């Protein structure tokens, strides 16, 4: 005779007596292929690392974790992901019989990038994330909040090194990390990963590229040298950039430079309208 | 003739016109040997990975990053670190001519741990951190805030698996991560890494150990099985534990179980009086 | 006037006088979406992290690294990857004007995995790799060699813990890593990632799964307990398994168990006919 | 009544019938504070991540893993580590009743490093490792083999970028990794971590430093620019360096540059008299 679920004890739904309602309970480091909508309308399949969680009432011992996996697996098959995680979160809340729902989808995302002179195109990966939450509001509809994250590699060339040296200037691979609180009102402008990347690259001494022939490398070298920036300059310029992106309500920024003169990193952090 | 610093331009101190004062500017991923005070009064030399940062006024182009390294190197040589980062932060603020100062010192910290039956002792590492900040207060003394972090490995045994199975129960290596806001008033009780570790281990199905002979392994196996806990149980019991530790003003907790039946993790997060 | 490549110096092709021919020169940590042939004939797009290298003659200062990126990018667009890296390596050798060529393609690969009782299916990721090389043979055709790698999560239950305890037994998430030298003769049997995974899982106390309902969890728990294995047992059974896979010429194996009673890992390594 | 070890079954020493003798069985990712002898005679306490393994006879089911931990813990307390791992390995062989023994001790190692102009000194970490093995020799004494590893951060400045550009040149943080097979004959010259680091730094465009004041930064910037090197140049110069170090029997080298114009790395690998 096959064992059935109904004949097995359901520990998660037993009563808890400690009186502690929990903020988030769920699954983490779940890997899954997700389809993500590109700005150009196409769909990109990404390898997402996800976490999903819901609140746990003080009355319940636990949540039924297999339901997250079933839901995620179904959505991965049937939906294209983007800024519209609201339905996904509502579904999670319902499936888990919870009041609040949280998810975090992180993935490497490919952008087709042309070399600056030859125009040779190849894919380059950036890290992107969608972090959504749905929180109960007393007597009203649940509040949906979405943070879009990107981490992009750039180059910065040191203004001090250039100013004090008779020739040359140290430069290095540097990362800009942005967490952007986006407006999710139905009529708000969409904030695309592609736009965040191309806008934030403006804050660099020079972007980096997947393919560079010699003409390109000359352009990049001179561009870096003509455009020296401290991490402080990069983060200020990134701040100006994000202030100008429509649909952005607030942001947190970090710039970290893998200094080519040190084994440690130069670093700056800044935030505006971001809790 | 030797070049002197005074003959070289000082780009960092040139004027900035973007009008953006920055939250934190400094160095990151700096590795340094630090001496840390143990609860027993002895000193442990740890391999710390540190970040240090100060605010950057909207009038200045940047901060002088070499000063962080000189200060850190001097302190590493001459001081024993602990909860008293206030002087370190005051010094940083002065050296960098800044208003606020932040530091984060992370390290693996060894605790001598006896096996439960044989009492065989060996060192086991936990991750610990001291994150301090000094923030200006209008018309008053700067406000000092300290967060002590620990990440400890434990075991949890699944109550559902035990309840539904005729024999056995899955268990796994699990991590409890705590960020603890500690009271730094002069007369407040000290919160030691050792205490946080031993208290939080009470929330496990069973602690883990560096050396176990067979008698110990029997004890640990039966202890796990006798004491099954979901991540929800572990985090609730950890919450009760931290509520009872004197000198703790608030905390953030995370429990993550490397499930032995899945390739992903079970996870819970909770916080109390923690911004 | 646009700068042209021909007007720019070509440093890489200048003469080198140190008399040292190099083993491998190329690019590393290149991320690219690759299409990989599944055993069922379908194509899976993976996020590959690749390295490519060729020998560098003692007469040449360097190799033209942009050519790797152009080649990889073209192949990523136009080919489906699998065990047939021979053409890719021949092309690399030609494009780079080299004698030998090496590539390493690592990626997370999804396998649809049904739960053992309910049959609920969801994707689970394993790490896979194709490492190919083409080496010159005096007076003959170049020799093609291919290593297929997999890393799979499993569970093992400790036989000692079971034997010495009145009840329960510690178990944990464990990894089997295999590097398999495969026969690439035209008529040799194909060795599929899917086969390596399903065969190696036979060496576990029990496989792990992406989705488990309670009936499944009962099955997995009891299966682990009925089938206790040390890492020594897992690696011996994996050895027996790989000896029996057609098309396997030799292999290297590693088993690492994230012990639920320790913070360190139990470990075994073995190799047969593997240089 | 206390359980005693003798009353508990000893599964590891039961007979195995699969007829497979194993290469290495043991523990991995064991963290322990070790004392390491510096070239200057002083002792440095490092945070080591170690693996230890012995062969497992085809007649035995397994090895007694707790013995590794007891031995390591005792040695950590009572010995200073260095190139003389022979006694440690002999002891391991005896304690585990095995024929061969292997250990791998990896750690971050601090070197006091003065700035090139101001002479300001601060510690900088490199990765170092001692990998020893003791293998049985038919009818003779066991053969002891030792590999010393270092990974050091340096800077390289691109010769192509410099040659083709009107001004500037891209440079970046780069790593040299060396595995060095050292002569362990009693009268052989000692090979010190400090010597490998300072010798290999000669192969860089310029070393990197923990503290640099402006005069130093000018020196480093101009030094990099005056001394451009491809990864091919760095690895060839490192080869010449290691050929000249007394006590080195063979080596494997890798150079990896975190290109400041790309998101991927330039890379070279070479080996001489190294199996």
PDB file of N, CA, C and O in Angstrom, chain D residues 74-105:
ATOM      1  N   UNK D  74      47.393  18.366  18.374  1.00  0.00           N
ATOM      2  CA  UNK D  74      48.596  18.243  19.198  1.00  0.00           C
ATOM      3  C   UNK D  74      49.792  18.936  18.539  1.00  0.00           C
ATOM      4  O   UNK D  74      50.526  19.680  19.192  1.00  0.00           O
ATOM      5  N   UNK D  75      49.962  18.700  17.251  1.00  0.00           N
ATOM      6  CA  UNK D  75      51.078  19.335  16.545  1.00  0.00           C
ATOM      7  C   UNK D  75      50.922  20.854  16.500  1.00  0.00           C
ATOM      8  O   UNK D  75      51.906  21.590  16.591  1.00  0.00           O
ATOM      9  N   UNK D  76      49.700  21.313  16.323  1.00  0.00           N
ATOM     10  CA  UNK D  76      49.468  22.765  16.285  1.00  0.00           C
ATOM     11  C   UNK D  76      49.917  23.410  17.586  1.00  0.00           C
ATOM     12  O   UNK D  76      50.444  24.523  17.602  1.00  0.00           O
ATOM     13  N   UNK D  77      49.705  22.681  18.678  1.00  0.00           N
ATOM     14  CA  UNK D  77      50.108  23.214  19.971  1.00  0.00           C
ATOM     15  C   UNK D  77      51.602  23.134  20.208  1.00  0.00           C
ATOM     16  O   UNK D  77      52.204  24.052  20.762  1.00  0.00           O
ATOM     17  N   UNK D  78      52.228  22.071  19.736  1.00  0.00           N
ATOM     18  CA  UNK D  78      53.599  21.820  20.164  1.00  0.00           C
ATOM     19  C   UNK D  78      54.696  22.028  19.141  1.00  0.00           C
ATOM     20  O   UNK D  78      55.883  21.903  19.477  1.00  0.00           O
ATOM     21  N   UNK D  79      54.372  22.335  17.909  1.00  0.00           N
ATOM     22  CA  UNK D  79      55.418  22.418  16.892  1.00  0.00           C
ATOM     23  C   UNK D  79      55.348  23.717  16.108  1.00  0.00           C
ATOM     24  O   UNK D  79      54.301  24.339  16.011  1.00  0.00           O
ATOM     25  N   UNK D  80      56.475  24.060  15.531  1.00  0.00           N
ATOM     26  CA  UNK D  80      56.524  25.147  14.561  1.00  0.00           C
ATOM     27  C   UNK D  80      56.661  24.500  13.182  1.00  0.00           C
ATOM     28  O   UNK D  80      57.537  23.655  12.972  1.00  0.00           O
ATOM     29  N   UNK D  81      55.774  24.877  12.266  1.00  0.00           N
ATOM     30  CA  UNK D  81      55.755  24.250  10.956  1.00  0.00           C
ATOM     31  C   UNK D  81      56.701  24.948   9.985  1.00  0.00           C
ATOM     32  O   UNK D  81      57.021  26.122  10.131  1.00  0.00           O
ATOM     33  N   UNK D  82      57.124  24.206   8.978  1.00  0.00           N
ATOM     34  CA  UNK D  82      58.004  24.748   7.953  1.00  0.00           C
ATOM     35  C   UNK D  82      58.148  23.695   6.874  1.00  0.00           C
ATOM     36  O   UNK D  82      57.196  22.973   6.577  1.00  0.00           O
ATOM     37  N   UNK D  83      59.336  23.593   6.323  1.00  0.00           N
ATOM     38  CA  UNK D  83      59.542  22.639   5.242  1.00  0.00           C
ATOM     39  C   UNK D  83      59.714  21.216   5.771  1.00  0.00           C
ATOM     40  O   UNK D  83      59.765  20.270   5.003  1.00  0.00           O
ATOM     41  N   UNK D  84      59.821  21.089   7.066  1.00  0.00           N
ATOM     42  CA  UNK D  84      60.123  19.799   7.683  1.00  0.00           C
ATOM     43  C   UNK D  84      58.847  19.061   8.073  1.00  0.00           C
ATOM     44  O   UNK D  84      58.616  18.769   9.239  1.00  0.00           O
ATOM     45  N   UNK D  85      58.008  18.768   7.077  1.00  0.00           N
ATOM     46  CA  UNK D  85      56.757  18.068   7.354  1.00  0.00           C
ATOM     47  C   UNK D  85      56.957  16.562   7.433  1.00  0.00           C
ATOM     48  O   UNK D  85      56.007  15.810   7.621  1.00  0.00           O
ATOM     49  N   UNK D  86      58.197  16.126   7.244  1.00  0.00           N
ATOM     50  CA  UNK D  86      58.472  14.690   7.190  1.00  0.00           C
ATOM     51  C   UNK D  86      58.038  13.996   8.481  1.00  0.00           C
ATOM     52  O   UNK D  86      57.378  12.955   8.444  1.00  0.00           O
ATOM     53  N   UNK D  87      58.388  14.582   9.604  1.00  0.00           N
ATOM     54  CA  UNK D  87      58.036  13.959  10.879  1.00  0.00           C
ATOM     55  C   UNK D  87      56.522  13.960  11.082  1.00  0.00           C
ATOM     56  O   UNK D  87      55.945  13.001  11.595  1.00  0.00           O
ATOM     57  N   UNK D  88      55.903  15.036  10.658  1.00  0.00           N
ATOM     58  CA  UNK D  88      54.449  15.137  10.766  1.00  0.00           C
ATOM     59  C   UNK D  88      53.790  14.019   9.957  1.00  0.00           C
ATOM     60  O   UNK D  88      52.846  13.364  10.413  1.00  0.00           O
ATOM     61  N   UNK D  89      54.313  13.784   8.752  1.00  0.00           N
ATOM     62  CA  UNK D  89      53.748  12.751   7.873  1.00  0.00           C
ATOM     63  C   UNK D  89      54.045  11.351   8.400  1.00  0.00           C
ATOM     64  O   UNK D  89      53.200  10.459   8.338  1.00  0.00           O
ATOM     65  N   UNK D  90      55.245  11.164   8.940  1.00  0.00           N
ATOM     66  CA  UNK D  90      55.575   9.864   9.538  1.00  0.00           C
ATOM     67  C   UNK D  90      54.635   9.567  10.700  1.00  0.00           C
ATOM     68  O   UNK D  90      54.140   8.455  10.858  1.00  0.00           O
ATOM     69  N   UNK D  91      54.388  10.584  11.490  1.00  0.00           N
ATOM     70  CA  UNK D  91      53.498  10.431  12.634  1.00  0.00           C
ATOM     71  C   UNK D  91      52.081  10.088  12.162  1.00  0.00           C
ATOM     72  O   UNK D  91      51.416   9.200  12.712  1.00  0.00           O
ATOM     73  N   UNK D  92      51.634  10.779  11.126  1.00  0.00           N
ATOM     74  CA  UNK D  92      50.296  10.526  10.582  1.00  0.00           C
ATOM     75  C   UNK D  92      50.174   9.078  10.113  1.00  0.00           C
ATOM     76  O   UNK D  92      49.185   8.399  10.399  1.00  0.00           O
ATOM     77  N   UNK D  93      51.203   8.609   9.429  1.00  0.00           N
ATOM     78  CA  UNK D  93      51.227   7.244   8.925  1.00  0.00           C
ATOM     79  C   UNK D  93      51.129   6.232  10.064  1.00  0.00           C
ATOM     80  O   UNK D  93      50.427   5.219   9.965  1.00  0.00           O
ATOM     81  N   UNK D  94      51.818   6.565  11.139  1.00  0.00           N
ATOM     82  CA  UNK D  94      51.832   5.663  12.277  1.00  0.00           C
ATOM     83  C   UNK D  94      50.487   5.683  13.011  1.00  0.00           C
ATOM     84  O   UNK D  94      49.903   4.634  13.305  1.00  0.00           O
ATOM     85  N   UNK D  95      50.023   6.899  13.284  1.00  0.00           N
ATOM     86  CA  UNK D  95      48.763   7.065  14.010  1.00  0.00           C
ATOM     87  C   UNK D  95      47.608   6.413  13.255  1.00  0.00           C
ATOM     88  O   UNK D  95      46.723   5.799  13.843  1.00  0.00           O
ATOM     89  N   UNK D  96      47.639   6.528  11.944  1.00  0.00           N
ATOM     90  CA  UNK D  96      46.546   5.985  11.131  1.00  0.00           C
ATOM     91  C   UNK D  96      46.824   4.565  10.655  1.00  0.00           C
ATOM     92  O   UNK D  96      46.025   3.991   9.903  1.00  0.00           O
ATOM     93  N   UNK D  97      47.975   4.031  10.997  1.00  0.00           N
ATOM     94  CA  UNK D  97      48.349   2.666  10.571  1.00  0.00           C
ATOM     95  C   UNK D  97      48.256   2.529   9.060  1.00  0.00           C
ATOM     96  O   UNK D  97      47.666   1.579   8.528  1.00  0.00           O
ATOM     97  N   UNK D  98      48.859   3.498   8.353  1.00  0.00           N
ATOM     98  CA  UNK D  98      48.760   3.531   6.893  1.00  0.00           C
ATOM     99  C   UNK D  98      50.140   3.438   6.262  1.00  0.00           C
ATOM    100  O   UNK D  98      51.161   3.508   6.948  1.00  0.00           O
ATOM    101  N   UNK D  99      50.176   3.305   4.953  1.00  0.00           N
ATOM    102  CA  UNK D  99      51.448   3.198   4.243  1.00  0.00           C
ATOM    103  C   UNK D  99      51.901   4.545   3.679  1.00  0.00           C
ATOM    104  O   UNK D  99      53.084   4.850   3.636  1.00  0.00           O
ATOM    105  N   UNK D 100      50.936   5.336   3.211  1.00  0.00           N
ATOM    106  CA  UNK D 100      51.299   6.642   2.667  1.00  0.00           C
ATOM    107  C   UNK D 100      50.536   7.730   3.412  1.00  0.00           C
ATOM    108  O   UNK D 100      49.486   7.467   4.010  1.00  0.00           O
ATOM    109  N   UNK D 101      51.079   8.940   3.373  1.00  0.00           N
ATOM    110  CA  UNK D 101      50.439  10.054   4.079  1.00  0.00           C
ATOM    111  C   UNK D 101      50.590  11.327   3.258  1.00  0.00           C
ATOM    112  O   UNK D 101      51.613  11.527   2.588  1.00  0.00           O
ATOM    113  N   UNK D 102      49.566  12.151   3.287  1.00  0.00           N
ATOM    114  CA  UNK D 102      49.539  13.395   2.517  1.00  0.00           C
ATOM    115  C   UNK D 102      48.991  14.506   3.402  1.00  0.00           C
ATOM    116  O   UNK D 102      48.039  14.281   4.151  1.00  0.00           O
ATOM    117  N   UNK D 103      49.554  15.692   3.271  1.00  0.00           N
ATOM    118  CA  UNK D 103      48.919  16.827   3.935  1.00  0.00           C
ATOM    119  C   UNK D 103      49.063  18.063   3.086  1.00  0.00           C
ATOM    120  O   UNK D 103      49.958  18.178   2.251  1.00  0.00           O
ATOM    121  N   UNK D 104      48.147  18.971   3.270  1.00  0.00           N
ATOM    122  CA  UNK D 104      48.147  20.232   2.537  1.00  0.00           C
ATOM    123  C   UNK D 104      47.773  21.319   3.531  1.00  0.00           C
ATOM    124  O   UNK D 104      46.679  21.287   4.111  1.00  0.00           O
ATOM    125  N   UNK D 105      48.703  22.242   3.759  1.00  0.00           N
ATOM    126  CA  UNK D 105      48.472  23.338   4.708  1.00  0.00           C
ATOM    127  C   UNK D 105      48.482  24.646   3.914  1.00  0.00           C
ATOM    128  O   UNK D 105      49.512  25.030   3.372  1.00  0.00           O
TER     129      UNK D 105
END
